[in-house]
Coordinates of N, CA and C in Angstrom, one line a residue:
M16 N -135.3 -76.7 -142.5 CA -135.6 -75.9 -143.7 C -136.9 -76.5 -144.3
A17 N -137.9 -75.6 -144.5 CA -139.1 -76.1 -145.0 C -139.7 -75.1 -146.0
T18 N -140.6 -75.6 -146.8 CA -141.4 -74.7 -147.7 C -142.5 -74.1 -146.8
F19 N -143.2 -73.1 -147.3 CA -144.3 -72.5 -146.6 C -145.4 -73.6 -146.3
A20 N -145.7 -74.4 -147.4 CA -146.7 -75.4 -147.2 C -146.3 -76.5 -146.1
Q21 N -145.0 -76.9 -146.1 CA -144.6 -77.8 -145.1 C -144.7 -77.2 -143.7
W22 N -144.3 -75.9 -143.6 CA -144.4 -75.2 -142.3 C -145.8 -75.2 -141.8
Q23 N -146.7 -74.8 -142.8 CA -148.2 -74.7 -142.5 C -148.7 -76.1 -142.0
R24 N -148.4 -77.2 -142.8 CA -148.9 -78.5 -142.4 C -148.4 -79.0 -141.0
S25 N -147.2 -78.5 -140.6 CA -146.6 -78.9 -139.3 C -147.2 -78.1 -138.2
G26 N -148.2 -77.3 -138.5 CA -148.9 -76.5 -137.4 C -148.3 -75.1 -137.2
C27 N -147.5 -74.6 -138.1 CA -147.0 -73.3 -138.0 C -146.2 -73.0 -136.7
P28 N -145.2 -73.9 -136.5 CA -144.5 -73.8 -135.2 C -143.7 -72.4 -135.1
V29 N -143.7 -71.9 -133.9 CA -142.9 -70.7 -133.7 C -141.6 -71.2 -133.0
R30 N -140.5 -70.9 -133.7 CA -139.1 -71.3 -133.2 C -138.4 -70.1 -132.6
R31 N -137.4 -70.3 -131.8 CA -136.7 -69.2 -131.2 C -136.0 -68.4 -132.3
V32 N -135.5 -69.0 -133.3 CA -134.9 -68.3 -134.5 C -135.5 -68.8 -135.7
T33 N -136.1 -67.8 -136.5 CA -136.7 -68.2 -137.8 C -136.2 -67.3 -138.9
W34 N -135.8 -67.9 -140.0 CA -135.3 -67.2 -141.2 C -136.3 -67.6 -142.3
V35 N -137.0 -66.5 -142.8 CA -138.0 -66.7 -143.8 C -137.4 -66.1 -145.1
C36 N -137.5 -66.8 -146.2 CA -137.0 -66.2 -147.5 C -138.0 -66.6 -148.6
G37 N -137.9 -65.8 -149.6 CA -138.8 -66.0 -150.8 C -139.3 -64.7 -151.3
P38 N -139.7 -64.8 -152.6 CA -140.2 -63.6 -153.3 C -141.6 -63.2 -153.0
E39 N -142.3 -64.0 -152.2 CA -143.7 -63.7 -151.9 C -143.9 -63.0 -150.6
P40 N -144.1 -61.7 -150.6 CA -144.2 -60.9 -149.4 C -145.4 -61.3 -148.6
V41 N -146.5 -61.7 -149.2 CA -147.7 -62.1 -148.5 C -147.4 -63.3 -147.6
L42 N -146.7 -64.3 -148.1 CA -146.4 -65.5 -147.3 C -145.4 -65.1 -146.2
A43 N -144.4 -64.3 -146.5 CA -143.5 -63.8 -145.4 C -144.3 -63.1 -144.3
G44 N -145.3 -62.3 -144.7 CA -146.1 -61.6 -143.8 C -147.0 -62.5 -143.0
D45 N -147.4 -63.6 -143.6 CA -148.2 -64.6 -142.8 C -147.4 -65.2 -141.8
V46 N -146.1 -65.6 -142.1 CA -145.2 -66.1 -141.1 C -145.0 -65.1 -139.9
A47 N -144.7 -63.9 -140.3 CA -144.5 -62.9 -139.3 C -145.8 -62.7 -138.4
D48 N -146.9 -62.8 -139.0 CA -148.2 -62.7 -138.2 C -148.3 -63.8 -137.2
V49 N -148.0 -65.1 -137.7 CA -148.1 -66.2 -136.8 C -147.1 -66.1 -135.7
V50 N -145.8 -65.7 -136.0 CA -144.8 -65.5 -134.9 C -145.3 -64.5 -133.9
R51 N -145.8 -63.3 -134.4 CA -146.2 -62.3 -133.5 C -147.4 -62.8 -132.6
S52 N -148.4 -63.5 -133.2 CA -149.5 -64.0 -132.4 C -149.1 -65.1 -131.5
G53 N -148.1 -65.8 -131.8 CA -147.6 -66.9 -130.9 C -146.8 -66.4 -129.7
L54 N -146.5 -65.1 -129.7 CA -145.7 -64.5 -128.6 C -146.5 -63.1 -128.3
P55 N -147.7 -63.2 -127.8 CA -148.5 -62.0 -127.6 C -148.0 -61.1 -126.6
A56 N -147.3 -61.6 -125.6 CA -146.8 -60.7 -124.5 C -145.4 -60.2 -124.7
A57 N -144.8 -60.6 -125.9 CA -143.4 -60.3 -126.1 C -143.3 -58.8 -126.5
G58 N -142.3 -58.2 -125.9 CA -141.9 -56.8 -126.4 C -141.3 -57.0 -127.8
Q59 N -141.6 -56.1 -128.7 CA -141.1 -56.2 -130.1 C -140.3 -55.1 -130.5
S60 N -139.2 -55.4 -131.3 CA -138.4 -54.4 -131.9 C -138.4 -54.8 -133.4
V61 N -138.6 -53.8 -134.3 CA -138.6 -54.1 -135.7 C -137.5 -53.3 -136.4
Y62 N -136.7 -53.9 -137.2 CA -135.6 -53.3 -137.9 C -135.7 -53.6 -139.4
F63 N -135.1 -52.7 -140.2 CA -135.0 -52.9 -141.6 C -133.5 -52.9 -142.0
A64 N -133.0 -54.1 -142.3 CA -131.6 -54.1 -142.7 C -131.3 -53.3 -143.9
G65 N -130.2 -52.6 -144.0 CA -129.9 -51.7 -145.1 C -130.4 -50.3 -144.8
N66 N -131.4 -50.1 -143.9 CA -131.8 -48.8 -143.5 C -131.4 -48.5 -142.0
D67 N -131.6 -49.4 -141.2 CA -131.2 -49.2 -139.8 C -129.7 -49.6 -139.6
V68 N -129.1 -49.0 -138.6 CA -127.7 -49.3 -138.4 C -127.5 -50.8 -138.0
E69 N -126.6 -51.5 -138.7 CA -126.5 -52.9 -138.5 C -126.0 -53.3 -137.1
R70 N -125.1 -52.5 -136.5 CA -124.7 -52.9 -135.2 C -125.8 -52.8 -134.2
D71 N -126.8 -51.9 -134.4 CA -128.0 -51.8 -133.6 C -128.9 -53.0 -133.7
I72 N -129.0 -53.5 -134.9 CA -129.7 -54.7 -135.2 C -129.1 -55.9 -134.4
W73 N -127.8 -56.1 -134.6 CA -127.2 -57.2 -133.9 C -127.2 -57.0 -132.4
A74 N -127.1 -55.8 -131.9 CA -127.2 -55.6 -130.5 C -128.5 -55.9 -129.9
A75 N -129.6 -55.6 -130.7 CA -130.9 -55.9 -130.2 C -131.2 -57.4 -130.3
C76 N -130.6 -58.1 -131.2 CA -130.7 -59.5 -131.3 C -130.0 -60.2 -130.2
G77 N -129.0 -59.6 -129.6 CA -128.3 -60.3 -128.5 C -128.8 -60.0 -127.1
V78 N -129.8 -59.2 -127.0 CA -130.4 -58.8 -125.7 C -131.3 -60.0 -125.2
V79 N -131.0 -60.5 -124.1 CA -131.8 -61.6 -123.5 C -132.6 -60.9 -122.4
P80 N -134.0 -61.1 -122.5 CA -134.9 -60.4 -121.5 C -134.8 -61.1 -120.1
P81 N -135.3 -60.4 -119.1 CA -135.3 -61.0 -117.8 C -136.1 -62.4 -117.8
A82 N -135.8 -63.2 -116.9 CA -136.5 -64.5 -116.8 C -138.0 -64.3 -116.7
G83 N -138.7 -65.1 -117.5 CA -140.1 -65.1 -117.5 C -140.7 -64.1 -118.5
Q84 N -139.8 -63.4 -119.2 CA -140.3 -62.4 -120.2 C -139.8 -62.8 -121.6
D85 N -140.6 -62.4 -122.6 CA -140.2 -62.7 -124.0 C -139.9 -61.4 -124.7
R86 N -139.0 -61.5 -125.7 CA -138.7 -60.4 -126.5 C -138.5 -60.9 -128.0
L87 N -139.2 -60.2 -128.9 CA -139.1 -60.6 -130.3 C -138.5 -59.5 -131.1
V88 N -137.4 -59.8 -131.9 CA -136.8 -58.9 -132.8 C -137.1 -59.4 -134.2
I89 N -137.6 -58.5 -135.0 CA -138.0 -58.8 -136.4 C -137.1 -58.0 -137.3
V90 N -136.4 -58.6 -138.2 CA -135.5 -58.0 -139.1 C -136.0 -58.2 -140.5
W91 N -136.6 -57.2 -141.1 CA -137.0 -57.2 -142.5 C -135.8 -57.0 -143.4
D92 N -135.9 -57.4 -144.7 CA -134.8 -57.3 -145.6 C -133.5 -57.9 -145.1
A93 N -133.6 -59.0 -144.5 CA -132.4 -59.7 -143.9 C -131.3 -60.0 -144.9
H94 N -131.7 -60.1 -146.1 CA -130.7 -60.4 -147.2 C -129.7 -59.2 -147.3
R95 N -130.1 -58.1 -146.8 CA -129.2 -56.9 -146.9 C -128.2 -56.8 -145.7
L96 N -128.3 -57.7 -144.8 CA -127.3 -57.7 -143.7 C -125.9 -58.0 -144.2
R97 N -124.9 -57.2 -143.8 CA -123.6 -57.3 -144.3 C -122.8 -58.3 -143.5
R98 N -123.2 -58.6 -142.3 CA -122.5 -59.5 -141.4 C -123.4 -60.6 -140.9
P99 N -124.0 -61.4 -141.8 CA -124.9 -62.4 -141.3 C -124.3 -63.5 -140.4
A100 N -123.0 -63.6 -140.4 CA -122.3 -64.6 -139.5 C -122.5 -64.3 -138.1
E101 N -122.9 -63.0 -137.8 CA -123.3 -62.6 -136.4 C -124.4 -63.5 -135.8
L102 N -125.2 -64.1 -136.7 CA -126.3 -64.9 -136.3 C -125.9 -66.2 -135.7
V103 N -124.8 -66.7 -136.1 CA -124.3 -68.1 -135.7 C -124.3 -68.2 -134.2
P104 N -123.6 -67.4 -133.4 CA -123.6 -67.6 -132.0 C -125.0 -67.4 -131.3
L105 N -125.8 -66.6 -132.0 CA -127.2 -66.4 -131.4 C -128.0 -67.6 -131.6
V106 N -127.8 -68.3 -132.7 CA -128.5 -69.6 -132.9 C -128.0 -70.7 -131.9
K107 N -126.7 -70.7 -131.7 CA -126.1 -71.7 -130.9 C -126.3 -71.4 -129.4
A108 N -126.8 -70.2 -129.0 CA -127.0 -69.8 -127.6 C -127.8 -70.8 -126.8
G109 N -128.9 -71.3 -127.4 CA -129.7 -72.3 -126.6 C -130.4 -71.7 -125.4
R110 N -130.4 -72.4 -124.3 CA -131.1 -72.1 -123.1 C -130.7 -70.7 -122.5
E111 N -129.5 -70.4 -122.7 CA -129.1 -69.1 -122.1 C -129.7 -67.9 -122.8
A112 N -130.3 -68.1 -123.9 CA -131.1 -67.1 -124.7 C -132.6 -67.2 -124.6
A113 N -133.0 -68.0 -123.6 CA -134.5 -68.2 -123.4 C -135.2 -66.9 -123.3
G114 N -136.3 -66.8 -124.0 CA -137.1 -65.6 -124.1 C -136.7 -64.6 -125.2
A115 N -135.6 -64.9 -125.8 CA -135.2 -64.0 -127.0 C -135.6 -64.7 -128.3
W116 N -136.5 -64.1 -129.0 CA -137.0 -64.7 -130.2 C -136.6 -63.8 -131.4
L117 N -136.1 -64.4 -132.5 CA -135.6 -63.7 -133.6 C -136.3 -64.1 -134.9
L118 N -136.7 -63.2 -135.7 CA -137.4 -63.4 -137.0 C -136.7 -62.6 -138.0
F119 N -136.1 -63.3 -139.0 CA -135.4 -62.6 -140.1 C -136.2 -62.9 -141.4
I120 N -136.5 -61.9 -142.1 CA -137.3 -62.0 -143.4 C -136.5 -61.5 -144.5
S121 N -136.3 -62.3 -145.5 CA -135.4 -62.0 -146.6 C -136.2 -62.1 -147.9
D122 N -135.9 -61.3 -148.9 CA -136.5 -61.3 -150.2 C -135.9 -62.3 -151.2
E123 N -134.8 -62.9 -150.7 CA -134.1 -63.8 -151.6 C -135.0 -65.0 -152.0
D124 N -134.8 -65.5 -153.2 CA -135.6 -66.6 -153.7 C -135.5 -67.9 -152.9
G125 N -134.3 -68.1 -152.3 CA -134.0 -69.3 -151.6 C -133.0 -68.9 -150.5
F126 N -132.6 -70.0 -149.7 CA -131.6 -69.8 -148.7 C -130.2 -69.5 -149.3
A127 N -129.5 -68.6 -148.7 CA -128.1 -68.3 -149.2 C -127.2 -69.5 -149.1
R128 N -126.4 -69.7 -150.0 CA -125.5 -70.8 -150.1 C -124.1 -70.4 -150.3
D129 N -123.1 -71.3 -149.9 CA -121.7 -71.1 -150.2 C -121.2 -72.4 -150.8
A130 N -119.9 -72.6 -151.0 CA -119.4 -73.8 -151.7 C -119.7 -75.1 -151.0
D131 N -119.9 -75.0 -149.6 CA -120.2 -76.2 -148.9 C -121.7 -76.5 -148.6
G132 N -122.6 -75.7 -149.2 CA -124.0 -75.9 -149.0 C -124.6 -74.6 -148.4
L133 N -125.5 -74.7 -147.4 CA -126.1 -73.6 -146.8 C -125.0 -72.6 -146.2
A134 N -125.3 -71.3 -146.3 CA -124.4 -70.4 -145.7 C -124.3 -70.7 -144.2
P135 N -123.2 -70.4 -143.6 CA -123.1 -70.7 -142.1 C -124.2 -70.2 -141.2
H136 N -124.7 -69.0 -141.5 CA -125.7 -68.4 -140.6 C -127.0 -69.1 -140.8
L137 N -127.2 -70.0 -141.7 CA -128.4 -70.7 -141.9 C -128.3 -72.2 -141.5

């Protein structure tokens, strides 16, 4: 978990799963641009939580492309997902999900929390 400045200082790394949050849409857009440009050959699917059918969003996130190919799923308004726990097995997938890249962008001011700290999907 890093601030935008920390992420930028570390070289703007592209991770297999990225959750971006904050009230600054320009900064979230910058992260999305870096992820897109870091995966130029990736097929892309873009969804808007709250508008698109959530089961379709999670189904797209679970698709692993053929070996040697990359696929990027971008979910805007991720704070509107009703079942964010669906992200947990996708994060834990590791090597068996090679080539599947996920970017979630949330308008929330900070990371979602529960009584034990960060929400399980984060």
